[in-house]
GROMACS .gro file of C-alpha atoms in nm:
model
  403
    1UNK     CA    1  -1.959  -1.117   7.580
    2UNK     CA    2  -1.991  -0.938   7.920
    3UNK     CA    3  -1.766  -0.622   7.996
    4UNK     CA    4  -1.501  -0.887   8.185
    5UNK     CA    5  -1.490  -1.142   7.882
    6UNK     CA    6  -1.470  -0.813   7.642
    7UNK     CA    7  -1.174  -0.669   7.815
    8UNK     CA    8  -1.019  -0.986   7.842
    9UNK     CA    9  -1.063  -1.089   7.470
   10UNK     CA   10  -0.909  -0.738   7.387
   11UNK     CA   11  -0.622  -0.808   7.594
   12UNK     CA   12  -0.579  -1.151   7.486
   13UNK     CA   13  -0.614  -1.120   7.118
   14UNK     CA   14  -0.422  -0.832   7.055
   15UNK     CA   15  -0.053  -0.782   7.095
   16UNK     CA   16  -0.079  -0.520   7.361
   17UNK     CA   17   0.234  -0.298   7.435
   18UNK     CA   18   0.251  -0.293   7.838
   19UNK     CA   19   0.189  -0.708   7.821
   20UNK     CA   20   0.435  -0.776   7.524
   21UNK     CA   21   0.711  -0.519   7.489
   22UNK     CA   22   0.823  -0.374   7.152
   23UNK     CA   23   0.667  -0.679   6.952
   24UNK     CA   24   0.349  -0.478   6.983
   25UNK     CA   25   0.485  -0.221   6.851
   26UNK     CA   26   0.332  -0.097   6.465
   27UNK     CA   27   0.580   0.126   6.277
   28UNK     CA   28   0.310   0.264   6.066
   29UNK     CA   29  -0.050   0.388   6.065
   30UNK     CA   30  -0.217   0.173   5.818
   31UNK     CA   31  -0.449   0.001   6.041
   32UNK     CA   32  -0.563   0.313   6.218
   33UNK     CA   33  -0.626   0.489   5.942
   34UNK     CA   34  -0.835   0.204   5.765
   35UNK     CA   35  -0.984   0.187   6.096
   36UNK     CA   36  -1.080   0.490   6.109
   37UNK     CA   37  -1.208   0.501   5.733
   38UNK     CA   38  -1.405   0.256   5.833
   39UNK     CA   39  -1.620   0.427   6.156
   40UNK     CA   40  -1.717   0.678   5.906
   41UNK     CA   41  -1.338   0.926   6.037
   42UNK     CA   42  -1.485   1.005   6.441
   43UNK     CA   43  -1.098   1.186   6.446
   44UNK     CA   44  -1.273   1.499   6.222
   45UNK     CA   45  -1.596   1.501   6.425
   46UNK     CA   46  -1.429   1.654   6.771
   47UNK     CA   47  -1.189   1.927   6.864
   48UNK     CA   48  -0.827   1.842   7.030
   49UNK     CA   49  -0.522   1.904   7.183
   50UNK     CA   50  -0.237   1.629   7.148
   51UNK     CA   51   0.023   1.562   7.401
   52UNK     CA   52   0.367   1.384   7.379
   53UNK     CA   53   0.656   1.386   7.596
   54UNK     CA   54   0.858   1.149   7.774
   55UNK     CA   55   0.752   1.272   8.101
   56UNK     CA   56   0.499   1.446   8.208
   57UNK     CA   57   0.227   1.421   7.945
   58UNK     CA   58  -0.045   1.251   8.160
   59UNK     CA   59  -0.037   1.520   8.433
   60UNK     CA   60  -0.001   1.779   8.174
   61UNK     CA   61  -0.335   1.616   7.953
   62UNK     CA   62  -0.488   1.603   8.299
   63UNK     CA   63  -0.439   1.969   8.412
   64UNK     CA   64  -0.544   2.043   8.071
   65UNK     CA   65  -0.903   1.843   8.098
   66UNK     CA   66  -0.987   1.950   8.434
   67UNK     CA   67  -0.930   2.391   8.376
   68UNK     CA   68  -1.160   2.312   8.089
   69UNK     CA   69  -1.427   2.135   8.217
   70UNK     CA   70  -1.405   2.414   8.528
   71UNK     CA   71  -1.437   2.654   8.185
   72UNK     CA   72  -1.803   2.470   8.139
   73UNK     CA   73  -1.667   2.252   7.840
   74UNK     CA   74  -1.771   1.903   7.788
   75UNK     CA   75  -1.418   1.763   7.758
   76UNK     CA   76  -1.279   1.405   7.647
   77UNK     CA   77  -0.995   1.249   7.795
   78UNK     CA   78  -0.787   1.006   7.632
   79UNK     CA   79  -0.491   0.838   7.857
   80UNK     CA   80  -0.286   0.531   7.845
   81UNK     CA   81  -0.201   0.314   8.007
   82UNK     CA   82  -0.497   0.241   8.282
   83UNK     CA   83  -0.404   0.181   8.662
   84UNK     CA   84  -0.724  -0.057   8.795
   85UNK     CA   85  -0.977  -0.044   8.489
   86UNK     CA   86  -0.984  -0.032   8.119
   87UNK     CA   87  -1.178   0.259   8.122
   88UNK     CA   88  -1.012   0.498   8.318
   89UNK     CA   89  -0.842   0.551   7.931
   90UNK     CA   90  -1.134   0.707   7.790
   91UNK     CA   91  -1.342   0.961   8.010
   92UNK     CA   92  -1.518   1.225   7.918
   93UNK     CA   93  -1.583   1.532   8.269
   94UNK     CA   94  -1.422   1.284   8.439
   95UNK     CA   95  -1.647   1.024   8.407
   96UNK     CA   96  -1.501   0.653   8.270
   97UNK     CA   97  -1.643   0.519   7.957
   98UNK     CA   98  -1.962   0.325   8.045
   99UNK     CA   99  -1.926  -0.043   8.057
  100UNK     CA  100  -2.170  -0.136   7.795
  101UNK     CA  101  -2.027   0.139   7.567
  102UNK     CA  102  -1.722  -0.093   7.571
  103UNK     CA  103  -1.878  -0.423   7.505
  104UNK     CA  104  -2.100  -0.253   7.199
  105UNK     CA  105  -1.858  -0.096   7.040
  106UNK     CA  106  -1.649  -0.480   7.056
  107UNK     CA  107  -1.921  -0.676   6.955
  108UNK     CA  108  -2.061  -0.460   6.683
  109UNK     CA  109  -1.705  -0.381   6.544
  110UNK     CA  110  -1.560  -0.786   6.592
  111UNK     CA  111  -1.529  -0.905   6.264
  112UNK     CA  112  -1.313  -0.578   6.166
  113UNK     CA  113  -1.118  -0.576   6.456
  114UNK     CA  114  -1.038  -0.985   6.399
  115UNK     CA  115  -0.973  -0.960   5.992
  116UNK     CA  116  -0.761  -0.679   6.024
  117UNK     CA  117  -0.571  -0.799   6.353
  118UNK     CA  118  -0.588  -0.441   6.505
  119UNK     CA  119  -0.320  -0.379   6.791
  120UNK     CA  120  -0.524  -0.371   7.188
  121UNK     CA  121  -0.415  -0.033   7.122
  122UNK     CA  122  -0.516   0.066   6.787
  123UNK     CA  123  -0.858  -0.019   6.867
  124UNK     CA  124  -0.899   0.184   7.157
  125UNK     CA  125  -0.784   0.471   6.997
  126UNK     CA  126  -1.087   0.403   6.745
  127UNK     CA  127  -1.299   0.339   7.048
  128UNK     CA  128  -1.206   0.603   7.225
  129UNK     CA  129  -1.195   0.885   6.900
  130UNK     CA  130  -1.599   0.667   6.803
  131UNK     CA  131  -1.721   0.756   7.182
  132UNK     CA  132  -1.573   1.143   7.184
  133UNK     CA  133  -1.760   1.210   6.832
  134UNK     CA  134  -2.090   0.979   6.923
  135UNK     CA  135  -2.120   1.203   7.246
  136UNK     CA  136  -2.040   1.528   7.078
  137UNK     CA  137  -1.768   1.690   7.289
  138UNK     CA  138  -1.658   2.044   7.258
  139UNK     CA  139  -1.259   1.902   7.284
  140UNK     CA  140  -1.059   1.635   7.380
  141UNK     CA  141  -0.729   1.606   7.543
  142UNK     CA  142  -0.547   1.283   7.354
  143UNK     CA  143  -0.231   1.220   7.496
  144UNK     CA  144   0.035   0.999   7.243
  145UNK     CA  145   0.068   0.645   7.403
  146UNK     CA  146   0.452   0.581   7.250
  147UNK     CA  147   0.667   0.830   7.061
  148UNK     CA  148   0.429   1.059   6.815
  149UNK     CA  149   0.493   1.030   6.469
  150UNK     CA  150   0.360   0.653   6.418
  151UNK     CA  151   0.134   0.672   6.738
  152UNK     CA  152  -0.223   0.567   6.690
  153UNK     CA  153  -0.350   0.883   6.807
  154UNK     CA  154  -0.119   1.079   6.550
  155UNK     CA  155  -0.447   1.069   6.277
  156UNK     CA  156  -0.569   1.363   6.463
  157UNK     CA  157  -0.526   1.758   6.334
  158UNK     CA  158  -0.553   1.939   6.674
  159UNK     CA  159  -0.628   2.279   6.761
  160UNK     CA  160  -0.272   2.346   6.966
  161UNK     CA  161   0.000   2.030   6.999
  162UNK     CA  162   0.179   1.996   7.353
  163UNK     CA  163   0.494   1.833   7.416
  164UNK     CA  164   0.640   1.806   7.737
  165UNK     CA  165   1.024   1.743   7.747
  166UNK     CA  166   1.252   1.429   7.597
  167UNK     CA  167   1.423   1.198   7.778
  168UNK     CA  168   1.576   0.849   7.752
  169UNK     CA  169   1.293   0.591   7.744
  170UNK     CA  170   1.133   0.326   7.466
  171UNK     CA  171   1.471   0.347   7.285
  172UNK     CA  172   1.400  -0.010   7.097
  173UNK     CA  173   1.179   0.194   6.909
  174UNK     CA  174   1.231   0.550   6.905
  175UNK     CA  175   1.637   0.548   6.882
  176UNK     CA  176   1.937   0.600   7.092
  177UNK     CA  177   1.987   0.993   7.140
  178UNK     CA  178   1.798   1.249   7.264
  179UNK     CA  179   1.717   1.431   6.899
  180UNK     CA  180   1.629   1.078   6.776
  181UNK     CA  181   1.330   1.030   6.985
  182UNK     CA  182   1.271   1.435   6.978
  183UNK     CA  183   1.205   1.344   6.603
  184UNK     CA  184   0.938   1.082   6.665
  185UNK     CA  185   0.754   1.321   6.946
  186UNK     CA  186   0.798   1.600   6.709
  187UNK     CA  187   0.572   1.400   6.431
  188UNK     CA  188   0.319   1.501   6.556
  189UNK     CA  189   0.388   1.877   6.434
  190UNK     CA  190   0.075   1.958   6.184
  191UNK     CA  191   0.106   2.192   5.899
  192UNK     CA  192  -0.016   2.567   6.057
  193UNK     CA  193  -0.119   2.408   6.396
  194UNK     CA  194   0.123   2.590   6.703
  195UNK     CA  195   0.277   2.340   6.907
  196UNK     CA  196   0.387   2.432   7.253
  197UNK     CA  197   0.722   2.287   7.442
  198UNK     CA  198   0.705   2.322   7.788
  199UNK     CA  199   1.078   2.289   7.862
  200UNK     CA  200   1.334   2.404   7.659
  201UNK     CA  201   1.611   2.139   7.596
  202UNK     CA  202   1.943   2.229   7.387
  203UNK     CA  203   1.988   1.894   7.286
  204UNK     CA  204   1.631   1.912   7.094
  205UNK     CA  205   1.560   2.286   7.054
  206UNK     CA  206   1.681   2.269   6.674
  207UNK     CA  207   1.503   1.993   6.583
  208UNK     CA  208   1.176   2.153   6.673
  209UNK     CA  209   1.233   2.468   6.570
  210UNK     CA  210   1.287   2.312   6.246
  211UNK     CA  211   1.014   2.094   6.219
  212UNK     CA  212   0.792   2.377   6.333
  213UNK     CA  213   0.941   2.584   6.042
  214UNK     CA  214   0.882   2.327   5.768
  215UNK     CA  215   0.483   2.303   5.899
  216UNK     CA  216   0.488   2.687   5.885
  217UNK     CA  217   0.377   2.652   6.257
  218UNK     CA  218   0.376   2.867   6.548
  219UNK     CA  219   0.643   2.743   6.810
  220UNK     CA  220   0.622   2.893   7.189
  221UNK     CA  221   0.868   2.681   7.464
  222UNK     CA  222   0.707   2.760   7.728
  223UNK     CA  223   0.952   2.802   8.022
  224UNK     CA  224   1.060   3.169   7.874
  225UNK     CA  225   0.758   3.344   8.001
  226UNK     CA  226   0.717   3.483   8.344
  227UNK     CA  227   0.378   3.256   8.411
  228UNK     CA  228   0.207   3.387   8.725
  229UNK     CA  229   0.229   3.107   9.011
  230UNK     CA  230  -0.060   2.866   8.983
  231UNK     CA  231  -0.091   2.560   9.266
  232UNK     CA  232  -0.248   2.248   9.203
  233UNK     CA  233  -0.391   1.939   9.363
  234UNK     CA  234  -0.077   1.742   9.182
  235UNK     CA  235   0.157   1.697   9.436
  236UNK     CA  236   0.558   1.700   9.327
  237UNK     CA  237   0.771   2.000   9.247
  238UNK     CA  238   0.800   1.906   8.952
  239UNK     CA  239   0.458   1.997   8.832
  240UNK     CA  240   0.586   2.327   8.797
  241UNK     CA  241   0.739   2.250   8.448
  242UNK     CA  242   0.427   2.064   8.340
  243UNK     CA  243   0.167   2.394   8.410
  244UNK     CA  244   0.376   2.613   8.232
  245UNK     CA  245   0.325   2.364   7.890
  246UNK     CA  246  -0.027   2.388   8.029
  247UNK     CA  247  -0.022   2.782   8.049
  248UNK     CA  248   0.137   2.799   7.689
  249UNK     CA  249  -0.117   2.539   7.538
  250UNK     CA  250  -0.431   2.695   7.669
  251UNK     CA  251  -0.289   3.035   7.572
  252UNK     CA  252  -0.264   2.899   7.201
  253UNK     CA  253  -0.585   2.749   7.243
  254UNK     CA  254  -0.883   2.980   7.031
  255UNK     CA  255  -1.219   2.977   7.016
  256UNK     CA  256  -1.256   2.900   7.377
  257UNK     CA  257  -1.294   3.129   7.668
  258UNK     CA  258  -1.102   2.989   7.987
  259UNK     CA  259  -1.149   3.313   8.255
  260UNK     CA  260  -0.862   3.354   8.533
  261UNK     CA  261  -1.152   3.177   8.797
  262UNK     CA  262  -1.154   2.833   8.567
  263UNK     CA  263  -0.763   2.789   8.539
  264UNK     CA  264  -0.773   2.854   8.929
  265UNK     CA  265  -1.025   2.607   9.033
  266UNK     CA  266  -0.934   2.385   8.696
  267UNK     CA  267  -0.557   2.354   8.829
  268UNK     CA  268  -0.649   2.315   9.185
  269UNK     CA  269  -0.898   1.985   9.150
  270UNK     CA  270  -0.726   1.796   8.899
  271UNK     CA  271  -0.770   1.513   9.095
  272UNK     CA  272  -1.106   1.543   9.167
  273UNK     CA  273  -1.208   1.652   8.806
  274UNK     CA  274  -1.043   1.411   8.624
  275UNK     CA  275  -1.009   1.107   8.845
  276UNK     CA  276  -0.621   1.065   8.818
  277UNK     CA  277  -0.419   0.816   8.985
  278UNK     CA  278  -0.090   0.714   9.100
  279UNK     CA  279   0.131   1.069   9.040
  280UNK     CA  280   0.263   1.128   9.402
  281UNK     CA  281  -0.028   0.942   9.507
  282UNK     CA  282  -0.084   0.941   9.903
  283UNK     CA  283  -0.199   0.587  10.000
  284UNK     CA  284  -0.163   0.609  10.358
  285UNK     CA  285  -0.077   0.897  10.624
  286UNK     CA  286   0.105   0.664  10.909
  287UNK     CA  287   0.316   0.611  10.805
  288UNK     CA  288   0.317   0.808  10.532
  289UNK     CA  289   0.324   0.579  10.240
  290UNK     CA  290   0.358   0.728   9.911
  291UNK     CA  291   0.333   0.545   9.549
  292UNK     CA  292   0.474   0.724   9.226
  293UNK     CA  293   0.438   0.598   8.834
  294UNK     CA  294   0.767   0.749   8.729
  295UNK     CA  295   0.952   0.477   8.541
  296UNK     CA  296   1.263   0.644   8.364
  297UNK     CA  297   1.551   0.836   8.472
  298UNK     CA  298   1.393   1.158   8.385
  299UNK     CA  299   1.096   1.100   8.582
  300UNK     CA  300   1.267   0.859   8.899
  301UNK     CA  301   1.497   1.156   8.947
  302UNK     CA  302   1.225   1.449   8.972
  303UNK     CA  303   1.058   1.201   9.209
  304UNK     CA  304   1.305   1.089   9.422
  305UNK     CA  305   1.471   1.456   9.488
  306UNK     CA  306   1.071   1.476   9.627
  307UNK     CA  307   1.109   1.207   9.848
  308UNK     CA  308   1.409   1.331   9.962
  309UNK     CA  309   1.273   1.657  10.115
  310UNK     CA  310   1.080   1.433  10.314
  311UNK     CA  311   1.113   1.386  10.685
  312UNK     CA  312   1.098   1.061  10.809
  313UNK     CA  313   1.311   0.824  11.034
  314UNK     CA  314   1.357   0.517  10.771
  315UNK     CA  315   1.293   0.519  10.463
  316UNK     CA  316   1.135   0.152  10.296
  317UNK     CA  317   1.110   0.087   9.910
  318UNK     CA  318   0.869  -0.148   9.822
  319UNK     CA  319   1.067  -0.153   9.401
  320UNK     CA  320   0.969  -0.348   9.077
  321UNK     CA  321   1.064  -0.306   8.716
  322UNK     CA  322   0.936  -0.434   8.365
  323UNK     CA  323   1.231  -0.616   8.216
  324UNK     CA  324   1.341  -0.335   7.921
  325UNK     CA  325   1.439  -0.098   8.152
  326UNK     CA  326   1.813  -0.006   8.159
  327UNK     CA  327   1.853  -0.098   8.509
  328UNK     CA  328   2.221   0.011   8.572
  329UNK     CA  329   2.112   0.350   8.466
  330UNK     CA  330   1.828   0.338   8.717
  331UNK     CA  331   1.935   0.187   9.012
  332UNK     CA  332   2.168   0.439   9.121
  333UNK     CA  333   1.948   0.675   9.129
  334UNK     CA  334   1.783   0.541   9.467
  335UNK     CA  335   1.900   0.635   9.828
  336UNK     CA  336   2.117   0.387   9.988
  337UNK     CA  337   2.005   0.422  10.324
  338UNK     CA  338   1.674   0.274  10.271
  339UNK     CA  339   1.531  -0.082  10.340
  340UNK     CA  340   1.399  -0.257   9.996
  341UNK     CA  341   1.167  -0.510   9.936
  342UNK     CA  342   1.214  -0.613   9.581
  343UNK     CA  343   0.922  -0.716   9.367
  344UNK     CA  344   0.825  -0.858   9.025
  345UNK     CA  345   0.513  -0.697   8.872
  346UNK     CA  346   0.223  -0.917   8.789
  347UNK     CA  347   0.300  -0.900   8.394
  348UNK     CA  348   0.447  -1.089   8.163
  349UNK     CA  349   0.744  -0.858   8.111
  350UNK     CA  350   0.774  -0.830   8.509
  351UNK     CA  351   1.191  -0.828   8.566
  352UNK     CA  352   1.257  -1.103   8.815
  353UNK     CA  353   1.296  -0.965   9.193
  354UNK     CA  354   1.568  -1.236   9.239
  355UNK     CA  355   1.780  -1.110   8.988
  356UNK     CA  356   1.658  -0.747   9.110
  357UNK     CA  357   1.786  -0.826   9.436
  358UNK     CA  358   2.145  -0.921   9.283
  359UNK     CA  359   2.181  -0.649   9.041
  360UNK     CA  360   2.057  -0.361   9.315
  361UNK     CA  361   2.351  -0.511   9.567
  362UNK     CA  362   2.600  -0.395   9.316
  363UNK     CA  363   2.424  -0.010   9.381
  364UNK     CA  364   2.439  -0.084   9.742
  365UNK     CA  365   2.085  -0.106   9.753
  366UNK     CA  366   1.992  -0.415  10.067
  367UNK     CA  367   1.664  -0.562  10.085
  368UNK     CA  368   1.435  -0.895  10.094
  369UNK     CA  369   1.271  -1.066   9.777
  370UNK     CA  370   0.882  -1.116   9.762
  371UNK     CA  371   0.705  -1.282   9.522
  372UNK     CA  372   0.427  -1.052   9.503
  373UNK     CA  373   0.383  -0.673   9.491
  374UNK     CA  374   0.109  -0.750   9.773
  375UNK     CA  375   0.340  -0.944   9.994
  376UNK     CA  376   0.584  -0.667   9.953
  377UNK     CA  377   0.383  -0.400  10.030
  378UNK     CA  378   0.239  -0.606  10.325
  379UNK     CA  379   0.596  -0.654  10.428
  380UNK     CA  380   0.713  -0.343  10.474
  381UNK     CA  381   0.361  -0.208  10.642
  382UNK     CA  382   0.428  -0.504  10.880
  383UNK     CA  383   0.793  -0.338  10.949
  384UNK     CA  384   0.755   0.042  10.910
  385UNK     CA  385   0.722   0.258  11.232
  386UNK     CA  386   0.480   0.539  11.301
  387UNK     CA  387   0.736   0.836  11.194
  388UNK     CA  388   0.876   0.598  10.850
  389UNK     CA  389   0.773   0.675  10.465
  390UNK     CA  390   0.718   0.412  10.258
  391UNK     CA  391   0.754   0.444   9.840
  392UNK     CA  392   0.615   0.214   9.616
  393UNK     CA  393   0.749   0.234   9.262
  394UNK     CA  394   0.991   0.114   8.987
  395UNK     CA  395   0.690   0.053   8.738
  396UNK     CA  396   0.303   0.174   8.678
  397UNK     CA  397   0.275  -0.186   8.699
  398UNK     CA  398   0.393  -0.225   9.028
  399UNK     CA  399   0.183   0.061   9.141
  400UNK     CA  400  -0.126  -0.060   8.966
  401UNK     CA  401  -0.129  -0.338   9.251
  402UNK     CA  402  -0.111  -0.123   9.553
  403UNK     CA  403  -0.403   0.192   9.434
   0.00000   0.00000   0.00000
């Protein structure tokens, strides 16, 4: 198979969480493990740092990647889920996974992956862990794809843990409350390993503190130290939270030397470093047109107060969801003085725009229906003025379309 006919068989063969919802979902680590057992354990052959979080957690793994490959590190960077390619998952300095990497490590692994009927994600994880040992990297950031405790990724023992903050989001499969699913991100607490939060949350404070305590590790929350200002290249006020979790992680971090010079410059080009897309991203300057991954309420609402500190003259939303979102807890979130166009993402578990249409009216949210993200977007550059903003968002699947 090619690198197109590889990435499709993965995606086709494998129950794959962004296509199929929670039926992809494993509750336990069996396959990983054997999976791992089986390419000789790649997860002991590397240094890391893991990252969970509801929010957050990709900016925070990027940060992280790109101060230490300013340090002079060679650095892997495992991310999920991808925007345009496959491969922007596994990188190491910033540079994607090469193609025929992908299609080798397929083709020679095949009749494993088939007999054992590995999850699209389980085997990247083992591709990705496979590639980090094979090239010998110094570290690698692996951020958790769902939850923590029963994530893929969670066969790692890292040098520091990171988790960013808790909010409502997966609740099929993580649970109902906020200390519920602060129970699955805490799993991945390991015995005498510190673990860094970077925002302290009452609702979930105990349940870390105790967790910590039964692993007899070190716990730091990060947001009670006075961290000296840092600016980066990731737009959004709310990075602010997410460099302090960085601060805290790379203080807990031993063994490697990061000088006052590397977080600078390491903070400053995440972007260019690590290749990251779609946080705050500017698409266009007039008008301004502005997309944004943020999916949950958590995350819409530290975006949106953004885009309300905005100047513009009329505001268009170009707005898709997948269809497990809790869209009455969403919806009212978004300004009602703006003109929507109301899309379905190009995945199976897109969330009609029809039915978006009908349930936004209720919010007082008016707009037109489009078929396609495309013709939405096209839409509302046809209809936006010089001095407008437009916002694409609602779903990294809608934004996937428009980068």
């Amino acid at each position: 198979m090619n690198y197109q006919e590889t990435v499709e068989w993965m995606f086709a063969q494998l129950p794959m969480y962004q296509q199929k919802g929670p039926s992809a979902f494993k509750d336990k680590l069996d396959n990983i493990q054997d999976f791992a057992r089986y390419l000789d354990h790649p997860e002991k052959k590397f240094k890391s740092i893991h990252v969970a979080g509801t929010n957050g957690k990709g900016s925070s793994c990027h940060m992280l990647a790109s101060v230490l490959q300013e340090a002079g590190y060679k650095v892997g960077l495992y991310t999920s889920p991808h925007l345009k390619d496959f491969r922007e998952r596994i990188k190491i300095n910033g540079k994607k996974i090469k193609k025929k990497a992908v299609t080798s490590f397929v083709g020679n692994h095949t009749g494993f992956l088939e007999h054992h009927h590995l999850s699209f994600f389980e085997m990247t994880v083992g591709m990705a862990f496979d590639h980090f040992a094979k090239m010998e990297v110094d570290i690698a950031v692996i951020e958790v794809g769902l939850g923590g405790r029963l994530d893929s990724t969670n066969i790692i023992t890292p040098e520091v843990s990171l988790i960013t903050n808790i909010g409502y989001d997966h609740m099929q499969m993580l649970g109902n409350t906020l200390e519920k699913i602060a129970m699955e991100k805490a799993g991945i607490i390991k015995r005498g390993v510190p673990v860094v939060i970077s925002e302290r949350q009452s609702e979930t404070e105990m349940i870390f503190k105790l967790l910590a305590h039964q692993k007899k590790s070190k716990i730091v929350f990060a947001n009670d130290f006075e961290h000296k200002v840092y600016k980066t290249d990731l737009i959004g006020n709310y990075q602010k939270k997410n460099i302090k979790g960085v601060l805290g992680c790379l203080k807990e971090l031993k063994e490697f030397d990061i000088s006052e010079k590397s977080l600078k410059k390491g903070l400053k080009n995440v972007v260019k470093n690590t290749g990251l897309l779609g946080r705050w991203q500017v698409l266009e300057t007039n008008p301004l047109t502005v997309c944004d991954t943020a999916h949950n309420k958590e995350g819409l609402t530290l975006v949106l107060d953004q885009l309300s500190k905005k100047r513009y003259a009329k505001l268009h939303m170009v707005l898709g969801f997948v269809n497990d979102k809790d869209l009455g807890k969403l919806l009212p979130l978004f300004p009602k003085d703006a003109r929507y166009y109301f899309v379905k993402p190009n995945v199976p578990r897109g969330f009609d725009a029809k039915k978006l249409q009908v349930l936004a009216a209720n919010y007082g949210l008016k707009g037109t229906i489009h078929d396609t993200v495309k013709r939405g977007f096209k839409k509302a550059k046809h209809v936006a003025k010089k001095e407008d903003l437009i916002y694409v968002g609602g779903s990294t699947f809608v934004v996937a379309e428009v980068v």
